[in-house]
């Protein structure tokens, strides 16, 4: 964790925020000071006294804006401006108090002086970052729950405009993974493992204190990940999977600052260990397959002939073979299917290209004592490495707050984004893996060939994406808008009321065409499909926020009410018969399809929290939330969620005096949160009207309905310690156990029930683990070296299921008691029979006395399914290193995943032992070998035309080690010295070169070992989202970018 | 002042909180609650349409076609595929085949739909209610019959003594039956069909069940049981009902591009509208590789040699050879002047057009389940079995005549055209007439014959030249989906 706090970070705007906890000593003082200042300003009261001026500087002599300057024992005061200067009218013989969060307060008696210059010294004890933990803000030393923070600086290394992508590897216990390297793809996030089977596993996002929302990474001030129940408890039924709290930047009083940052660079697709055969290699391989096929067929026909004619002459054999349409020689047989001279097209080079990323951002912020503003504008354009793919986005944010008077404050925030996404509709990705090198996509004159079913083409799919790429479109337009309006009302010195309100709306339109000039468009004379989506969400959150101190007792609390409504709809419409290049619906000749859905859900919540600390040594907190949701059954609309936590800051004890251990805190928490069903209407028994027959609407039983359906209840126990050594090493360790009970499971029903599933609260999953974060300052001085390291270990076990019944997830995974939720359950590969090269699988048989024993079989259907590992990693994490020398800085960031098993699913077509002779095949990597003759000990069975006894069908054969270590980013930067920036009349100038994903260490045989987590909402889909699966993956991009940051 | 503010805010909060609570009851936009469906006639009518929509569902209609037709000797697959249709084609059934599970589940889902209506509707004097009830009895019989054909051994093997499928005649979601014997399932099918014959009175189009549809299905059920007397009588009733007419030879080649309700010969078809066009997921996609389809499954060499014996046989037109074209669009010829066939992976391309081009859309078709020609050929087979071979050949000739065959191309006792058995004549005529219509496999196995697939195709392992499936082969039927055995332990797996 890096300090969020910097000397120029005033945090003033949070002072009166109800989401801020006002229990910190200096905070209260500051509050008082500002209140006074504002009172003076707003009331226009003027003390007829002499002016005192001065400058406040920090320990390095830099001016400090925003320092509270107050006349002791009065309400008279002000704050310093952007240059650290202040002016105050006062009587001549008073004492001024200079206070600033994190600094030791200084009292200066002016005794007649007109100019008072003060240098403030940091307070080591209070040099404490302020962490936004959702509804409240706390100084780090007072936090007794398990949270990880990521600062803007840590966040922005990899070039991406997705905050989730940037979080990868940055916080312990937070596993971010993506199923695709395509620009604009949203990765999935798992905090401390996967806890739910049928409901959501993605964490809740909170932006600027309000549930939901998005933020451009460059507008983000900090991200806090809330992990244990003490931190998430206040989010109740929404918090089962942890909470990601995003705080956006705010303007600061003082000089207006303008920051520009821009970067531009190139992207190339990573290839990993994946290698396909070239034309000659494939020809040699195929010739072997076809020759064996010919030899066998010929022998069999001769056998048939011999049944009629015992000793056939060569002529009789030749006549018989001709009668049966078998060529007389294997050469002639091969010529039917294989080229004489192989072509050598590299399809990967045709499908992928060198692309670019262009990221431009400018933000302007500033303000005076009453009003602060932040305006951020961002442009991001990433071309995909795969043809036709790309993503562009423009984002604006305006954050504005204004102190109306000493009691009222208004804050508005507007965040809006306009995106464009293009996708490929030519199957180039799949074909890059499978097309045969013998086929040439181009005519001799270099123009692309039109390939349809009738064309001469060796490959299976008879499709040339090089031709198609300029015709078929898939363009998506995305818009989102979120508007916040927040009113703060300061009721008295210890009580605030705040009403936060947000309206969010998103809409998108996707336009997909199949051009009539393409093989696929001829039948329907071209096709145009439009998919539009619209969502809106209204949320109001109304909180009382209290804070009071009695001597060494510090007490604070929250009481409030929230209401949220979410609505979503979409339309998917298609028309046939349209002129090439035209994309307007009214131009279609025939309306072909018209579908769409609507859904709505509501939440009502009451929440309470109390927080106590004694002398900043003993801490206790308790929270309670009562949540109602429309998704629950009529009998259980409400749920009660609570948490308790306690902490002991040992290093604040008077008996604890250690030069070595500078910080020591022990923490413990316990709490119950919740998870709502994925479906809006899972509790209602109803018939669906989405089916029709013969043009008449029909009703089909959709849902058994469960009036008792209610929330899942994850119970989390967390124990942690924060240890600081020599002020240079910071170690945070957390042990946790999260038991999700009453899991909402779509319990599969036997076919005879007439239903696919019945949604019930059954089952339990336990996640246990350790999160470790270690930040060290290895070298200080001229050459600085800092390291941030985090690692999260998690063990997942299913502990209870409906009547103990396992749940099979598509073909190869099973959820069963005592196993990890993401367990593979496949036919278990037993290798290759050395005698004949047959595939072998394990099977169970009974011996004469009826005992089971394990043996092998070459019959796929007789093989046993077994647990063969899990796609859940044993641990994940990241390590960042920062080296600084003079004006140079070098940052490296690695992320790693260990112990997952990945199913490389599409090996069943490109590593198929001959089952797909019309697809290209991989070159076996080192360590793998193919059976050729009796006695061979091989990893790969004998290659046989059209397949060797289903050897390529799903089994543990395709499970591979998914561990990897990736250099996510390396950046070398140079900051120009002040002499130069002063000359240029700017405040700072930095240039850098940055590289993403340059190196990945892995044993995985595919292009990339990174795979996505399970999406349970797709379980009942015929093509569920693949968990731990890799196939023809859109590979991740290697990027090299040049960038510049300029501050004015 | 402060207290006043606080009070106002507190009151506002309490009011808004209570006001919102009742808003937590939300109903789906796309549905009707169960009570509102099962308590009204309109709701039950909607639910009945829902059951038809299940039969039209691709998990049902496409998989039924794959399991029955792909396993015949009419088809030849020109390559390997990841689609589990491959296992149905090459008899490499798997115990957890996803398409088998999908079909099995969808069938019982539809059966549940019929049971809800049957439980809620009482027989009455009201013709509308009776028609509704009758249609549900018909659909329940239809679904059980499809299931028992796929998962239970042919009735004629052992008079239905082996295990069939679960009989489900109530809407109790908790009741998990064991498999009944094949003969018990047939008994239910027959009793439901007889009830539906009594109850139904409407002259609906062939897209829906009506009295004659049930009678026609009865005829097929009895034929599959080897009860030739009953099969004859019911087929005869349908023919004599006068509701249907064989479409003329001139229009015959366009039979399958005509929407069923406009086709005088169609007794029952599963209607697909443009909204149901499944494009490359359509049945026709595997048969016709034009603009959308895959075109991977061709008419087998064995079928082609049978149908091409009579070049004038209009049924040749349902198989469309694909020729290599010259750049000017003309058909390329080899050095002997023969047109050059296109091939896929070395297999000559003979497209099949019975599932394509309804209303002109390449992949749109409404699979025909029952049509009048079947009644003639069922009557023929029964007549033969009942000892009236001349009657049998007369019915065969009606069908041949319609197929454009005249004079010497028609059968008589004196003109057997090389056949020695009238039954062989009838079975080959059925094969010709109902090629690709999900009948061939059953015709072979219910007559205790061996399916001989001695023609090129990827059903053959490398180096092999033929595949023979005797009717005793355990893979004549499919495995019960393993997944459902887990959920319903009363189920016993097929050997």
PDB file of C-alpha atoms in Angstrom, chain A residues 9 97 132 147 178 242 290 383 397 441 449 481 494 540 556 563 572 634 679 776 780 823 830 861 875 914 985 998:
ATOM      1  CA  UNK A   9      -3.381  16.613  -1.023  1.00  0.00           C
ATOM      2  CA  UNK A  97      -2.693  27.611  15.452  1.00  0.00           C
ATOM      3  CA  UNK A 132     -12.123   5.547   1.714  1.00  0.00           C
ATOM      4  CA  UNK A 147      -8.839  -3.743   2.977  1.00  0.00           C
ATOM      5  CA  UNK A 178      -9.661 -12.229 -18.813  1.00  0.00           C
ATOM      6  CA  UNK A 242     -16.353  -8.100  -1.704  1.00  0.00           C
ATOM      7  CA  UNK A 290      -3.957 -41.284 -46.061  1.00  0.00           C
ATOM      8  CA  UNK A 383      -6.765  -1.169 -32.394  1.00  0.00           C
ATOM      9  CA  UNK A 397     -15.901  13.670 -15.861  1.00  0.00           C
ATOM     10  CA  UNK A 441      -6.084 -16.621 -49.743  1.00  0.00           C
ATOM     11  CA  UNK A 449     -10.069 -15.012 -53.399  1.00  0.00           C
ATOM     12  CA  UNK A 481     -23.993   8.654 -18.201  1.00  0.00           C
ATOM     13  CA  UNK A 494     -21.048  16.247  15.711  1.00  0.00           C
ATOM     14  CA  UNK A 540     -30.842   7.366  -3.265  1.00  0.00           C
ATOM     15  CA  UNK A 556     -18.904   7.757  15.576  1.00  0.00           C
ATOM     16  CA  UNK A 563     -33.434   2.721  -2.211  1.00  0.00           C
ATOM     17  CA  UNK A 572     -32.554  -7.732 -31.159  1.00  0.00           C
ATOM     18  CA  UNK A 634     -42.621 -13.401  -1.078  1.00  0.00           C
ATOM     19  CA  UNK A 679     -32.273 -13.824 -12.050  1.00  0.00           C
ATOM     20  CA  UNK A 776       9.447  -2.304   1.401  1.00  0.00           C
ATOM     21  CA  UNK A 780      16.712   5.167   0.173  1.00  0.00           C
ATOM     22  CA  UNK A 823     -12.963 -29.015 -10.259  1.00  0.00           C
ATOM     23  CA  UNK A 830      -4.050 -43.091 -19.123  1.00  0.00           C
ATOM     24  CA  UNK A 861     -17.471 -44.739 -23.735  1.00  0.00           C
ATOM     25  CA  UNK A 875      -2.184 -18.652  -5.316  1.00  0.00           C
ATOM     26  CA  UNK A 914      -5.810 -37.259 -37.425  1.00  0.00           C
ATOM     27  CA  UNK A 985       6.904  27.610 -17.719  1.00  0.00           C
ATOM     28  CA  UNK A 998       6.650  -8.429 -22.902  1.00  0.00           C
TER      29      UNK A 998
END
